[in-house]
Coordinates of C-alpha atoms and ligand atoms in Angstrom, one line a residue:
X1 CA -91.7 195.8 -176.6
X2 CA -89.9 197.1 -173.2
X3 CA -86.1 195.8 -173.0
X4 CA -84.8 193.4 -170.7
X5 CA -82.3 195.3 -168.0
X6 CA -79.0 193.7 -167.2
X7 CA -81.1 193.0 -163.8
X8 CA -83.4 191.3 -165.0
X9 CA -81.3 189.6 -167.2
X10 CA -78.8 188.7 -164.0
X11 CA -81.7 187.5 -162.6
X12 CA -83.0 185.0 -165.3
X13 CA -79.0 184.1 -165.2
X14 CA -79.3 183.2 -161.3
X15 CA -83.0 181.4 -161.6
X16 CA -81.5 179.4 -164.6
X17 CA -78.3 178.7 -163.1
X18 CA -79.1 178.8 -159.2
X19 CA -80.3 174.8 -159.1
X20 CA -77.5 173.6 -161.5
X21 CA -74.9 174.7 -159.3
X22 CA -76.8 173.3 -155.8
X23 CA -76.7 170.1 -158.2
X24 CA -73.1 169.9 -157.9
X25 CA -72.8 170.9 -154.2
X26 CA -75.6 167.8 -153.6
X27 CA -73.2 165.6 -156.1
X28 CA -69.8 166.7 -153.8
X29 CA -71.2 166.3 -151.2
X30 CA -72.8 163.0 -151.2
X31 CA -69.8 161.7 -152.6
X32 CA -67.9 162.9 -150.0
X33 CA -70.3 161.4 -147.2
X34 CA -69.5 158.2 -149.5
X35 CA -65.5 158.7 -149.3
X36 CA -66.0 159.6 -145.1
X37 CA -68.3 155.6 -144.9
X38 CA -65.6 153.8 -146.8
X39 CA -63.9 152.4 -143.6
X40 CA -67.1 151.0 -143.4
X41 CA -68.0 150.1 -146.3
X42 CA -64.9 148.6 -148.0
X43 CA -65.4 145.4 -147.9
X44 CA -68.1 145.6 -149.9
X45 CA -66.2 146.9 -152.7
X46 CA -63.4 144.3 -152.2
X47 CA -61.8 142.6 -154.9
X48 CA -59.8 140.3 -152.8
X49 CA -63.2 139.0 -150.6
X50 CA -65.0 137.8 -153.6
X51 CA -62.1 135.8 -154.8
X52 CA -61.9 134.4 -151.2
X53 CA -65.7 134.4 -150.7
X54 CA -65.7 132.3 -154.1
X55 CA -63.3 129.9 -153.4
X56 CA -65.2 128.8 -150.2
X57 CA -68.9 129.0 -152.4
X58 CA -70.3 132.1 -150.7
X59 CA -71.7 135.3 -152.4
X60 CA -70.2 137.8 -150.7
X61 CA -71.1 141.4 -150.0
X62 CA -68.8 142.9 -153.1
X63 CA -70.4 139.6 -155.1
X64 CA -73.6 141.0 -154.6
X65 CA -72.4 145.2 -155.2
X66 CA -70.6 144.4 -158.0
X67 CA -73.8 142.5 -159.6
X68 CA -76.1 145.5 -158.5
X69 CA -73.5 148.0 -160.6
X70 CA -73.8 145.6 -163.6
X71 CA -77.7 145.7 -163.5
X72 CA -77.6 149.8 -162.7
X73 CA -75.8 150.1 -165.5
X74 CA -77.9 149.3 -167.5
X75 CA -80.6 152.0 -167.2
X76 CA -77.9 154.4 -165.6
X77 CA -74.6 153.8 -167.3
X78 CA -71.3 154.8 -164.7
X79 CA -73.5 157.0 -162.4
X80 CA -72.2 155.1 -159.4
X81 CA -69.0 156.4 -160.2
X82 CA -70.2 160.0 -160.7
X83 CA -72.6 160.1 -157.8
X84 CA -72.1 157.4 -155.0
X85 CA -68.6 156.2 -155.4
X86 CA -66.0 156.6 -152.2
X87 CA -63.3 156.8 -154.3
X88 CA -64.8 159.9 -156.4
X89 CA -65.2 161.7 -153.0
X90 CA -61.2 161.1 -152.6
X91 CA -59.9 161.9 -156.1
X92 CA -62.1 164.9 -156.7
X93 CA -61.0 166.6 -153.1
X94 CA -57.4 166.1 -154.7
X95 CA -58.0 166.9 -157.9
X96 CA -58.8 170.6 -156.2
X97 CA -55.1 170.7 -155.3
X98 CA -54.0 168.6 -158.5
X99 CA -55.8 169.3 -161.9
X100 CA -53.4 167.6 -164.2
X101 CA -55.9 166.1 -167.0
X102 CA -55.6 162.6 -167.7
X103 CA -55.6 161.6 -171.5
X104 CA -54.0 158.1 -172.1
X105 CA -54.4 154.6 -170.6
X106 CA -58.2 153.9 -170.0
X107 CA -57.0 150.3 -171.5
X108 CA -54.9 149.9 -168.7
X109 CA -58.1 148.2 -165.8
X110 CA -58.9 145.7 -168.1
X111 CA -55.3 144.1 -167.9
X112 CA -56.1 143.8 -164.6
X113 CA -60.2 143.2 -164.7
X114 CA -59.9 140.3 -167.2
X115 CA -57.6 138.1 -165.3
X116 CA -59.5 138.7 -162.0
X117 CA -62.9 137.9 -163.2
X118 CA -61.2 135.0 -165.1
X119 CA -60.2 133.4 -161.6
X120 CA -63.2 134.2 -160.2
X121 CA -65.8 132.2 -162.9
X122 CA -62.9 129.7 -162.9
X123 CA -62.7 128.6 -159.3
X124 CA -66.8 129.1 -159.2
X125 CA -66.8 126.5 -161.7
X126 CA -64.4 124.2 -159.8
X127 CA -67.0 124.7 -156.9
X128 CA -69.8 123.7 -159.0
X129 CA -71.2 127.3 -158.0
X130 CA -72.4 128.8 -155.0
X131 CA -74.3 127.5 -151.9
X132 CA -74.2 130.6 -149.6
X133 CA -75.0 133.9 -149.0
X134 CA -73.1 135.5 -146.5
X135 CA -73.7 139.5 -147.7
X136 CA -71.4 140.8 -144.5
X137 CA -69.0 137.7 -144.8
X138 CA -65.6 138.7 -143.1
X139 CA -66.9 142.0 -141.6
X140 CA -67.7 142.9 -137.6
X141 CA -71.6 143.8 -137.2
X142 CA -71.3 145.1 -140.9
X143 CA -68.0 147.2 -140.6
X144 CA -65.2 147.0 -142.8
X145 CA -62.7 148.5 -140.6
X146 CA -62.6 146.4 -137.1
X147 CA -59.0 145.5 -136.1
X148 CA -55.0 146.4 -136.9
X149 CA -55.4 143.8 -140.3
X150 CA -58.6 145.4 -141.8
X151 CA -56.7 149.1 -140.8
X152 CA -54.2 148.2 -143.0
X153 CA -55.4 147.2 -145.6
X154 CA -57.8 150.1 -145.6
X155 CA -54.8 152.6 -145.7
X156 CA -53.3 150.2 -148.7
X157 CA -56.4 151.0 -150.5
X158 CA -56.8 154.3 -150.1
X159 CA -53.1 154.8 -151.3
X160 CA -54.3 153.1 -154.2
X161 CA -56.7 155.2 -154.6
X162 CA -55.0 159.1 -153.6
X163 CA -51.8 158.0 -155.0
X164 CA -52.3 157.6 -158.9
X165 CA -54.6 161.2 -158.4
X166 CA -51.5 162.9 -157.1
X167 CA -48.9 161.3 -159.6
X168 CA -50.8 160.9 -162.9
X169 CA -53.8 163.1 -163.0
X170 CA -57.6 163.6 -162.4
X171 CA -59.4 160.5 -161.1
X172 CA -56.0 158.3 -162.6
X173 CA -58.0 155.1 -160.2
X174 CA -60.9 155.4 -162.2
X175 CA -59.1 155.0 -165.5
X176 CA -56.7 153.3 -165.1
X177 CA -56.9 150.5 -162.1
X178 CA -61.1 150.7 -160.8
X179 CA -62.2 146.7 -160.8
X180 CA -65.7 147.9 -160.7
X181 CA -65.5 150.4 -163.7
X182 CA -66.0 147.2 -166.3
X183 CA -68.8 146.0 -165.0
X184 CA -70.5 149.4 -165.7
X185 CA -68.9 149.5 -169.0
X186 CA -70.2 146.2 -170.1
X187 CA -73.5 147.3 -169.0
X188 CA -73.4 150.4 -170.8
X189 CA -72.5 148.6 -174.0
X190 CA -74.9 146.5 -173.4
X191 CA -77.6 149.4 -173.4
X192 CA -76.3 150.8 -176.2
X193 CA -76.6 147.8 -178.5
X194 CA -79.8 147.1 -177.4
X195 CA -81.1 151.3 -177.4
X196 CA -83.3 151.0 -174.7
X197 CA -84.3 154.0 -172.6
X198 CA -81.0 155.4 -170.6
X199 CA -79.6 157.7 -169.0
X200 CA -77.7 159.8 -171.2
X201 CA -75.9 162.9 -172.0
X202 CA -77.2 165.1 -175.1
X203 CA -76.1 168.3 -176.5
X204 CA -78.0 171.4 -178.9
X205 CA -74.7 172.0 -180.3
X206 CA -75.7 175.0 -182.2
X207 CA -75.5 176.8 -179.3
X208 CA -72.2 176.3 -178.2
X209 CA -69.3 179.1 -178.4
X210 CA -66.8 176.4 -178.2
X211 CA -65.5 177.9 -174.6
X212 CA -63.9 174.7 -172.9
X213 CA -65.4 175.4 -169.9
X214 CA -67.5 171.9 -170.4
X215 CA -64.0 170.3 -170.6
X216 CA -62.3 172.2 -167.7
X217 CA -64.9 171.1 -165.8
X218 CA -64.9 167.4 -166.5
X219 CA -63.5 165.6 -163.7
X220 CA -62.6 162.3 -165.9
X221 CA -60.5 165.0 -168.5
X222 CA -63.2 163.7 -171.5
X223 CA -62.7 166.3 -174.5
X224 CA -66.4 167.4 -173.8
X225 CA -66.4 170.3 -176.1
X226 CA -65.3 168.1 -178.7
X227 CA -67.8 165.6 -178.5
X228 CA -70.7 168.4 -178.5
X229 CA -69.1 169.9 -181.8
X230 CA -68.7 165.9 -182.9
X231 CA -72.2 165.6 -181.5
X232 CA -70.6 162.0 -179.7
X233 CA -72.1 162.4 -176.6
X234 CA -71.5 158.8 -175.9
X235 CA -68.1 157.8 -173.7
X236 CA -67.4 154.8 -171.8
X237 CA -65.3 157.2 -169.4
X238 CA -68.2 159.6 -168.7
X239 CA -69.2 159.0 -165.3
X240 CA -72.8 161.2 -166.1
X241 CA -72.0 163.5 -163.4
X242 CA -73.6 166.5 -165.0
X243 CA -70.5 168.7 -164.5
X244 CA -70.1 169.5 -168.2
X245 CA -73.8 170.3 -168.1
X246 CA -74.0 172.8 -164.9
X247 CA -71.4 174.5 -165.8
X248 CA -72.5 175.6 -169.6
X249 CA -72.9 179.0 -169.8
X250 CA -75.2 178.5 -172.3
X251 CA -77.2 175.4 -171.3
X252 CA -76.1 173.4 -174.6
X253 CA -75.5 169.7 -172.3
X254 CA -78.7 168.1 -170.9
X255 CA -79.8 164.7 -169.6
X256 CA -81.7 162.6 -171.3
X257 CA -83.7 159.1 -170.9
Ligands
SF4_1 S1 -69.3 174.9 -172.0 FE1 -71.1 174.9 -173.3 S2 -70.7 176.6 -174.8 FE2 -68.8 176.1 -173.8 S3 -67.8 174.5 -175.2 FE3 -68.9 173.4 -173.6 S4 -70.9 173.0 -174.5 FE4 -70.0 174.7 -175.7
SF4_2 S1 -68.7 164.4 -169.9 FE1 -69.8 165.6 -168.4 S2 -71.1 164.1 -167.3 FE2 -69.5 163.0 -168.4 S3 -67.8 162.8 -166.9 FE3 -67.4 164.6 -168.1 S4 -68.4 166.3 -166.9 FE4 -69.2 164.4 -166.1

């Protein structure tokens, strides 16, 4: 049987490994278009509006996101966070210039998820509910951004955002202060007590050299190659953004419904 040349070889390499990468690039760079809407789309993501939205019965805009990243979550875990999310446009660009891994203190949202949502089921009970929907309730013609108040608070946010990535690490927002991350989380819990067809990371851990690079590459710091040799694919902090997966030399990390 005639030998396969380095060429050729190079070649399969290239074919094999060609889309992978262009995954990531379409990943990047969505997020970043995400990151670059955000002045207009902030308010939807607000966790201040749907206290104030509540309070005067009206689903509001991040009412409404929030429940459609509960429901996605379901079938698609934390995608959002890997694929769509503004603030994973912001951290990643920084985490080019600041690559310090993040390992502690993923308990650290819910101290501040748990009393927020508490307010907001208890003063929806006080109003006996809802009787409105107002999905671009405080916005102008749908943007976030519109005058010197909503400019300010948008540069409060996004220091809440860059900040923690500069001081603590790798996408600190997303593990340690992200009001949207626990609705995912639930959801994913949710999925896996009940095993129903998910998105979902697997690995043919016989094939792996035990390189790191699946963990170097992680943007949320998860000890990747670990769980491949532990064959625990499953992580409440994975954001399924196939990083770990394009960049395996040897194609040992796949998705999986
Ligand atoms: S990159 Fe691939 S081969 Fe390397 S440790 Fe991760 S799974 Fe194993
Ligand atoms: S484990 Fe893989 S898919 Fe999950 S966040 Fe890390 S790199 Fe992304």
């Amino acid at each position: 049987m005639k030998a396969i040349s380095p060429w050729q070889l190079n070649v399969f390499r290239v074919t094999l490994e060609g889309p992978l990468k262009s995954r990531q690039k379409i990943r990047l760079g969505i997020i970043l278009f995400s990151f670059f809407l955000f002045p207009v789309t902030f308010y939807y993501l607000s966790p201040y509006l749907i206290v104030q939205a509540t309070s005067e019965g009206i689903i509001n805009g991040s009412f409404i996101v929030f429940s459609l990243l509960f429901l996605s979550s379901l079938v698609l875990g934390r995608a959002f966070c890997g694929w769509v999310c503004p603030a994973a446009g912001c951290q990643e660009t920084i985490s080019r210039v600041r690559e310090k891994r993040v390992l502690l203190g993923n308990w650290i949202k819910w101290i501040i998820w748990i009393p927020w949502i508490s307010v907001i089921i208890i003063l929806a009970v006080q109003n006996s509910g809802y009787d409105k929907i107002d999905f671009f309730y405080q916005t102008t013609f749908g943007f976030s951004v519109s005058n010197i108040y909503s400019a300010i608070t948008y540069v409060f946010v996004l220091l809440l955002i860059a900040l923690p990535s500069f001081i603590v690490g790798k996408r600190s927002f997303c593990h340690h202060i992200c009001w949207m991350a626990p609705f995912m989380i639930v959801g994913r819990k949710i999925r896996n007590v009940c095993n129903w067809p998910a998105l979902r990371l697997v690995a043919d851990n016989d094939q792996c050299t035990q390189c790191q690079t699946c963990t170097n590459h992680c943007p949320m710091s998860l000890p990747v190659s670990e769980m491949v040799e532990t064959n625990k694919m499953e992580n409440t902090e994975c954001v399924l953004c196939g990083s770990c997966i394009d960049g395996c030399p040897h194609s040992v990390i796949h998705y999986q419904i």
